[in-house]
Structures are given as C-alpha cells and as structure tokens.
mmCIF file of C-alpha atoms in Angstrom:
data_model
loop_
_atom_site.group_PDB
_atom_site.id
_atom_site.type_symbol
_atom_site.label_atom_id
_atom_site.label_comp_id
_atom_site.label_asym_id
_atom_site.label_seq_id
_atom_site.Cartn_x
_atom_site.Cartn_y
_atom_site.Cartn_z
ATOM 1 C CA UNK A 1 0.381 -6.133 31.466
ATOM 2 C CA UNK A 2 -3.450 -5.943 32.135
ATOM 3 C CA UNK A 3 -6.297 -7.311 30.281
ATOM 4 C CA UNK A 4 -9.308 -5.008 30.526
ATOM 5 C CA UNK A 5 -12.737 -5.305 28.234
ATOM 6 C CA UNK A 6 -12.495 -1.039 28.583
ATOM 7 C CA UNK A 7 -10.094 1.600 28.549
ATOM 8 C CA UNK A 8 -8.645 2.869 31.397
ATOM 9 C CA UNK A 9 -9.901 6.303 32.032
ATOM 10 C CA UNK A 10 -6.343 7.837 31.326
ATOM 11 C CA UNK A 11 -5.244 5.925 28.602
ATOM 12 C CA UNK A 12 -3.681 7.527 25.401
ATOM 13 C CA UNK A 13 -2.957 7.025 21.910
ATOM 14 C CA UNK A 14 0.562 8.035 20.542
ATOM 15 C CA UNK A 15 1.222 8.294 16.467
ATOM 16 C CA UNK A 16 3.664 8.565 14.512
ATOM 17 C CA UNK A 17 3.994 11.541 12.552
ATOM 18 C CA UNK A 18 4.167 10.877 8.673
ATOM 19 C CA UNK A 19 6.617 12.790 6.511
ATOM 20 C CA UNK A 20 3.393 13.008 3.708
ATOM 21 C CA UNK A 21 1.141 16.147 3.618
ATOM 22 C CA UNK A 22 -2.650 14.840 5.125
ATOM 23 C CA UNK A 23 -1.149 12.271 7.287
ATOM 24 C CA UNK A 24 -1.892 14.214 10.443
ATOM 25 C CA UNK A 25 -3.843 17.921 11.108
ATOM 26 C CA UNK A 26 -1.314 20.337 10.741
ATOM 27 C CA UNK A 27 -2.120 21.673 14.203
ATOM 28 C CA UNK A 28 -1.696 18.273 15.613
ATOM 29 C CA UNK A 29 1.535 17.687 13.340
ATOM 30 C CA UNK A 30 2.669 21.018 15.139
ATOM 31 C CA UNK A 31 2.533 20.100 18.556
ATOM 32 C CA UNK A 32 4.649 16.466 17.676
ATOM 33 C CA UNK A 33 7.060 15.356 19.683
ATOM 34 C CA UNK A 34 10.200 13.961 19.098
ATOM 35 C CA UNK A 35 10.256 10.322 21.557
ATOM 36 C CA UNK A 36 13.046 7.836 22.440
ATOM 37 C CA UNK A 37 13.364 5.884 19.492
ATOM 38 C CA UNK A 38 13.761 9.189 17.510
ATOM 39 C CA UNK A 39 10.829 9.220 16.028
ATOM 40 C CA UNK A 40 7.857 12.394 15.873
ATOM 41 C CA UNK A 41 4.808 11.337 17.924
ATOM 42 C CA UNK A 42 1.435 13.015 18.764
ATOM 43 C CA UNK A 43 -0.271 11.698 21.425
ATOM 44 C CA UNK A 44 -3.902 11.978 21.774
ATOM 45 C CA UNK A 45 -7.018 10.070 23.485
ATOM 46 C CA UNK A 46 -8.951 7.504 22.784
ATOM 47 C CA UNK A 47 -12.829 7.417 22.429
ATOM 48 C CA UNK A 48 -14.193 7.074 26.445
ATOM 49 C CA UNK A 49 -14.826 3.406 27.709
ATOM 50 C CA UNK A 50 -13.196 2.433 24.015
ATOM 51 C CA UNK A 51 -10.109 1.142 22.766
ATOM 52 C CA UNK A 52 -10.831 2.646 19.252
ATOM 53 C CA UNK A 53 -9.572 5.862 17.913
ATOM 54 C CA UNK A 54 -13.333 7.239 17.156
ATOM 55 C CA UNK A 55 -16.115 4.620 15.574
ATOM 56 C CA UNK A 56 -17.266 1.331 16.488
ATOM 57 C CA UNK A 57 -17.664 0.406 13.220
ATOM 58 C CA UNK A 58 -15.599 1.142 10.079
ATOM 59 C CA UNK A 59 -16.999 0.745 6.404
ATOM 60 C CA UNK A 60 -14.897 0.704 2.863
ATOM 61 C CA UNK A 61 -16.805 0.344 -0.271
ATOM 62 C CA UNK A 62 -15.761 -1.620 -3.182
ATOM 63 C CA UNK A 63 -15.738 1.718 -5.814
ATOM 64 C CA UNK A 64 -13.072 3.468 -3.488
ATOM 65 C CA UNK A 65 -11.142 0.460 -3.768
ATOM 66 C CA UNK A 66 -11.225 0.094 -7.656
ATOM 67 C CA UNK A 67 -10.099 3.844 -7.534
ATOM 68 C CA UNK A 68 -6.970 3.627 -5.530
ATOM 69 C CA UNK A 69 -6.267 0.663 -7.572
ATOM 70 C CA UNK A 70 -7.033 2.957 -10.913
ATOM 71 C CA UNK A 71 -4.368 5.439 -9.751
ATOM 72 C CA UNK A 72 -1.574 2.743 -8.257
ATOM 73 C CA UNK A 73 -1.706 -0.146 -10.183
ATOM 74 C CA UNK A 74 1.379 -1.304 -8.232
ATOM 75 C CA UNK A 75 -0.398 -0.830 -5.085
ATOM 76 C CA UNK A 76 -1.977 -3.515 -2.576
ATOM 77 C CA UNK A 77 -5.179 -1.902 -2.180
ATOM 78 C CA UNK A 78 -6.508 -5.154 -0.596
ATOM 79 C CA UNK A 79 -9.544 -3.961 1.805
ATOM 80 C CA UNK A 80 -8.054 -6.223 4.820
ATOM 81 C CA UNK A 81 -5.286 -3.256 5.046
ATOM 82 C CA UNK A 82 -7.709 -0.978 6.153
ATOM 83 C CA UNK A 83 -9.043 -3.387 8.516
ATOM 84 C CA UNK A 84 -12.593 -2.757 8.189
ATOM 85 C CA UNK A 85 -15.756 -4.639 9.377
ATOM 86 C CA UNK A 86 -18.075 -4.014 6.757
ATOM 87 C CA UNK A 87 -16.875 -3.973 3.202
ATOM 88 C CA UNK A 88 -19.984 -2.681 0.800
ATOM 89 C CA UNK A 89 -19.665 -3.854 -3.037
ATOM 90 C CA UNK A 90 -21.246 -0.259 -4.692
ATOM 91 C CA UNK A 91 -20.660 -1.311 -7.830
ATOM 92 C CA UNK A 92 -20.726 1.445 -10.306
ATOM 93 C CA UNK A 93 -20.933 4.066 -8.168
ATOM 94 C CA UNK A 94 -18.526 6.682 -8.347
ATOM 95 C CA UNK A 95 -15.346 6.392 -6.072
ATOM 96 C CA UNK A 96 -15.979 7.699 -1.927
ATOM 97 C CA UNK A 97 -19.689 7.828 -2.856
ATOM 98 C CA UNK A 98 -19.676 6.759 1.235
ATOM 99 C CA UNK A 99 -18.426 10.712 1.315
ATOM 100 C CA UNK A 100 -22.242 11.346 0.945
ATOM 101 C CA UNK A 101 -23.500 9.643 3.175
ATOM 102 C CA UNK A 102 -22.428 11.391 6.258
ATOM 103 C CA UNK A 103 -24.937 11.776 9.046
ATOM 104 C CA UNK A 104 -27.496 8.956 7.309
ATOM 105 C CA UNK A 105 -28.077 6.055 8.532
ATOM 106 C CA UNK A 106 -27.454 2.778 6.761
ATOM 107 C CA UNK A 107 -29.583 -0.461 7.110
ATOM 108 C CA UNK A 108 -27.318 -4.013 6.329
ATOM 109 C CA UNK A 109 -29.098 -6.889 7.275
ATOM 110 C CA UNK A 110 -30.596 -6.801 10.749
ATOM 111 C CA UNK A 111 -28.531 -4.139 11.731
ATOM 112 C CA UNK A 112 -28.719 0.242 11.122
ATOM 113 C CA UNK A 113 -25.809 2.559 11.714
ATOM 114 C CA UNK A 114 -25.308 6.051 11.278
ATOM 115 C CA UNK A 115 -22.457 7.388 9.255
ATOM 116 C CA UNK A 116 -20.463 9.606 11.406
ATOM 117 C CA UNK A 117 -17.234 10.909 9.464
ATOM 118 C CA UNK A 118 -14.953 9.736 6.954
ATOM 119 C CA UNK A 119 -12.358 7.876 8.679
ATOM 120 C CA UNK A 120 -8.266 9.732 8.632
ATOM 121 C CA UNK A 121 -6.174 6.779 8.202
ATOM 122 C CA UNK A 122 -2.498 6.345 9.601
ATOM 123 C CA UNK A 123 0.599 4.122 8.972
ATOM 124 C CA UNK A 124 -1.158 0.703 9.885
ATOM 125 C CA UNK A 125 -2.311 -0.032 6.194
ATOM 126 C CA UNK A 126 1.365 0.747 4.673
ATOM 127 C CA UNK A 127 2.562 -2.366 7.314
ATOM 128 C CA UNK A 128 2.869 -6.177 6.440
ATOM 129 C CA UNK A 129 -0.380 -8.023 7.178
ATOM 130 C CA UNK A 130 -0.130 -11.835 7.193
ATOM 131 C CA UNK A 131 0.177 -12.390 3.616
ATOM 132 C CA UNK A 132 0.170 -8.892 2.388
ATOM 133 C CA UNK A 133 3.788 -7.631 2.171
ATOM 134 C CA UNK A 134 4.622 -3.827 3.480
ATOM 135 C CA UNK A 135 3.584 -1.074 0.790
ATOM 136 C CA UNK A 136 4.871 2.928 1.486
ATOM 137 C CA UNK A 137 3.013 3.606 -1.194
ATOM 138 C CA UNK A 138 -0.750 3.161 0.404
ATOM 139 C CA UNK A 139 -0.911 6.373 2.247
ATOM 140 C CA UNK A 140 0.795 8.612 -0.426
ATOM 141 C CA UNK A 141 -1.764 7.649 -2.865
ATOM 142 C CA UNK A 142 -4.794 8.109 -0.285
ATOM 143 C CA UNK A 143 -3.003 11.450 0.453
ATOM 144 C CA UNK A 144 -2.968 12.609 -3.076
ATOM 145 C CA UNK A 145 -6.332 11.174 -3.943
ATOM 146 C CA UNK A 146 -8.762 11.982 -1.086
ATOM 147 C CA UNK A 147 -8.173 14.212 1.275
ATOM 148 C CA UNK A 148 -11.005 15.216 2.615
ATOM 149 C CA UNK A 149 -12.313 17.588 5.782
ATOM 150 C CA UNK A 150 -12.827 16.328 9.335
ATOM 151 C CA UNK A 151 -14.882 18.053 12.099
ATOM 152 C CA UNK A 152 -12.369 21.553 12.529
ATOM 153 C CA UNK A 153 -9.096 19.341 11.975
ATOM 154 C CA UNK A 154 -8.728 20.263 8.348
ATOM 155 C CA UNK A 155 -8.145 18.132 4.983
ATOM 156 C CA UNK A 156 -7.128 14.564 6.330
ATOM 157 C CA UNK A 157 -6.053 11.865 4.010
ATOM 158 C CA UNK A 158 -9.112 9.436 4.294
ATOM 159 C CA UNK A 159 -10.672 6.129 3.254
ATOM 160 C CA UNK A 160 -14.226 5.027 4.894
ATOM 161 C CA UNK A 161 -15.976 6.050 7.001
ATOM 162 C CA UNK A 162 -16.849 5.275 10.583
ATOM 163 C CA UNK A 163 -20.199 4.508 11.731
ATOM 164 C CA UNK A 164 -21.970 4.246 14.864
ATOM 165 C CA UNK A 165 -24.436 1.069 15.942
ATOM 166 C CA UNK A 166 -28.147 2.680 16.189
ATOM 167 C CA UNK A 167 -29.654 -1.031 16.417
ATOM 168 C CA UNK A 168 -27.582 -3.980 16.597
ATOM 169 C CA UNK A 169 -27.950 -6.714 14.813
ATOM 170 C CA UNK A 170 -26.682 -9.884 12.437
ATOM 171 C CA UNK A 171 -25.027 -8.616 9.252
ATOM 172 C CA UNK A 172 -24.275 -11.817 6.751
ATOM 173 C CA UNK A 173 -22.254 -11.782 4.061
ATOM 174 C CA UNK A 174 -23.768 -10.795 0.856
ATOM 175 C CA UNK A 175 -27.028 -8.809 3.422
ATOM 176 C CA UNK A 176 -27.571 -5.549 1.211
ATOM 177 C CA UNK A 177 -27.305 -2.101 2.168
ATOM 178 C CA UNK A 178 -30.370 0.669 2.164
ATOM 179 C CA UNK A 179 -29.246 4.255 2.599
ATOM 180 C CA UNK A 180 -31.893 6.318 4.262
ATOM 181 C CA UNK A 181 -32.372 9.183 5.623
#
C-alpha cells in the first residue's frame, strides 16, 4: 500500500455493473466484464492528478431531496448518502432545479464554482453509512425519477451536480448561494 496526495498516472476505476436500467451507459454496460468474485465490472479512469471520478466539488439541493422522498417514502434519502460537500436548501423550487444551472457559475460565500454536469451516481449511496442502514431501493428510485443526459454517454440515473472551483474560498454554513451567469 502507498499513500500518495495524487493519482498515479495509470490508475483506474472499476464498477460494478447494476442490474437497473441508467445505472451505467449502455455502451459502457456493454463492454462489462465479468471479474473474480463473479461480479460485472467496467473499468474506467479517473480524472488526471485526481482521485475523483470527474468534479472537485459535488452539490445536492434540498428540493431534489424532498422529491425522492415524495416518491419513496420508505426510502433514506438522507443527503450524507450522496456524500456531497455542499448541500443548498432551494426551498420551493421545483425538484433538480440544479439541472439548470449547467455551465453557470455559482457564488456561496467567498467562494464561485461553475456547474459542470449533473453528477451519474453508482452503488455507494444504496451501502450502510455509519448510522444509515443499507437501502436497494436508492438507486431504483433515482433511476426511475431522473435520468437525465451526460456529455455523449446517454440518459444516466443522476442526483447533483458536480462543480468545478473558479475561486476558492471559505463557504460557512448557512453562506447563501447567487446563480449568475
């Protein structure tokens, strides 16, 4: 085992392969394979220099929440499964209103990103978190209820979005956010 603040130049990401329509591209769902524990994999890259899959930054608003919670009542739609590091209380704003805000940037607190793509989501939210017991259930429901497109990969099941750090700065807790353009 190494410790490294960056990936190495060859590294790669492998995925399970989710029964559910959305889970993966069909083209990358295509070219699975099948590894030793029996299970279908894809293996891709990460982001260069990164050990994330594509943004620095990942954002959830509090109206997508309230929706997957409106369709699954029996579902833990608690934000820390999607492990996010901004969560944005929108209030009454319709649910994946963050869906519109691709390629704008975003001022909260001291800090302004630009919103890159929504953000495909994989098994890790369905998995026991601390406290927060396993639930199946989380990716059927974000594959039924928002699949959207991503860059030429098709409809991916989605929640956020991923943003990228034009000036960095503090962000506080309860900082509010300005959309521009």
């Amino acid at each position: 085992m190494t410790l490294s603040a960056s990936a190495p130049a060859d590294s790669a990401l492998e995925r399970a392969v989710p029964e559910y329509e959305g889970g993966v591209p069909d083209i990358v769902r295509a070219t699975a394979s099948v590894d030793g524990t029996g299970e279908k994999i894809t293996v891709g890259r990460v982001s260069p220099g990164t050990f994330f899959d594509f943004g620095r930054v990942h954002l959830v608003t509090t109206s997508s929440l309230a929706r997957l919670r409106a369709v699954c009542p029996s579902g833990d739609f608690d934000a820390r499964r999607f492990r996010p590091n901004l969560v944005v209380d929108t209030g009454k704003e319709p649910a994946f209103v963050e869906d519109g805000w691709r390629d704008r940037r975003l001022r909260v607190g001291e800090a302004l990103f630009r919103v890159l793509v929504p953000t495909p989501r994989c098994v890790v939210p369905t998995l026991s978190h601390d406290e927060l017991k396993a639930d199946p259930d989380i990716m059927r429901v974000i594959a039924r209820e928002h699949r959207v497109p991503v860059f030429d990969l098709g409809r991916l099941a989605c929640f956020g979005v991923y943003l990228d750090v034009l000036e960095p700065g503090p962000v506080r807790l309860g900082d509010s956010l300005t959309v521009q353009d």
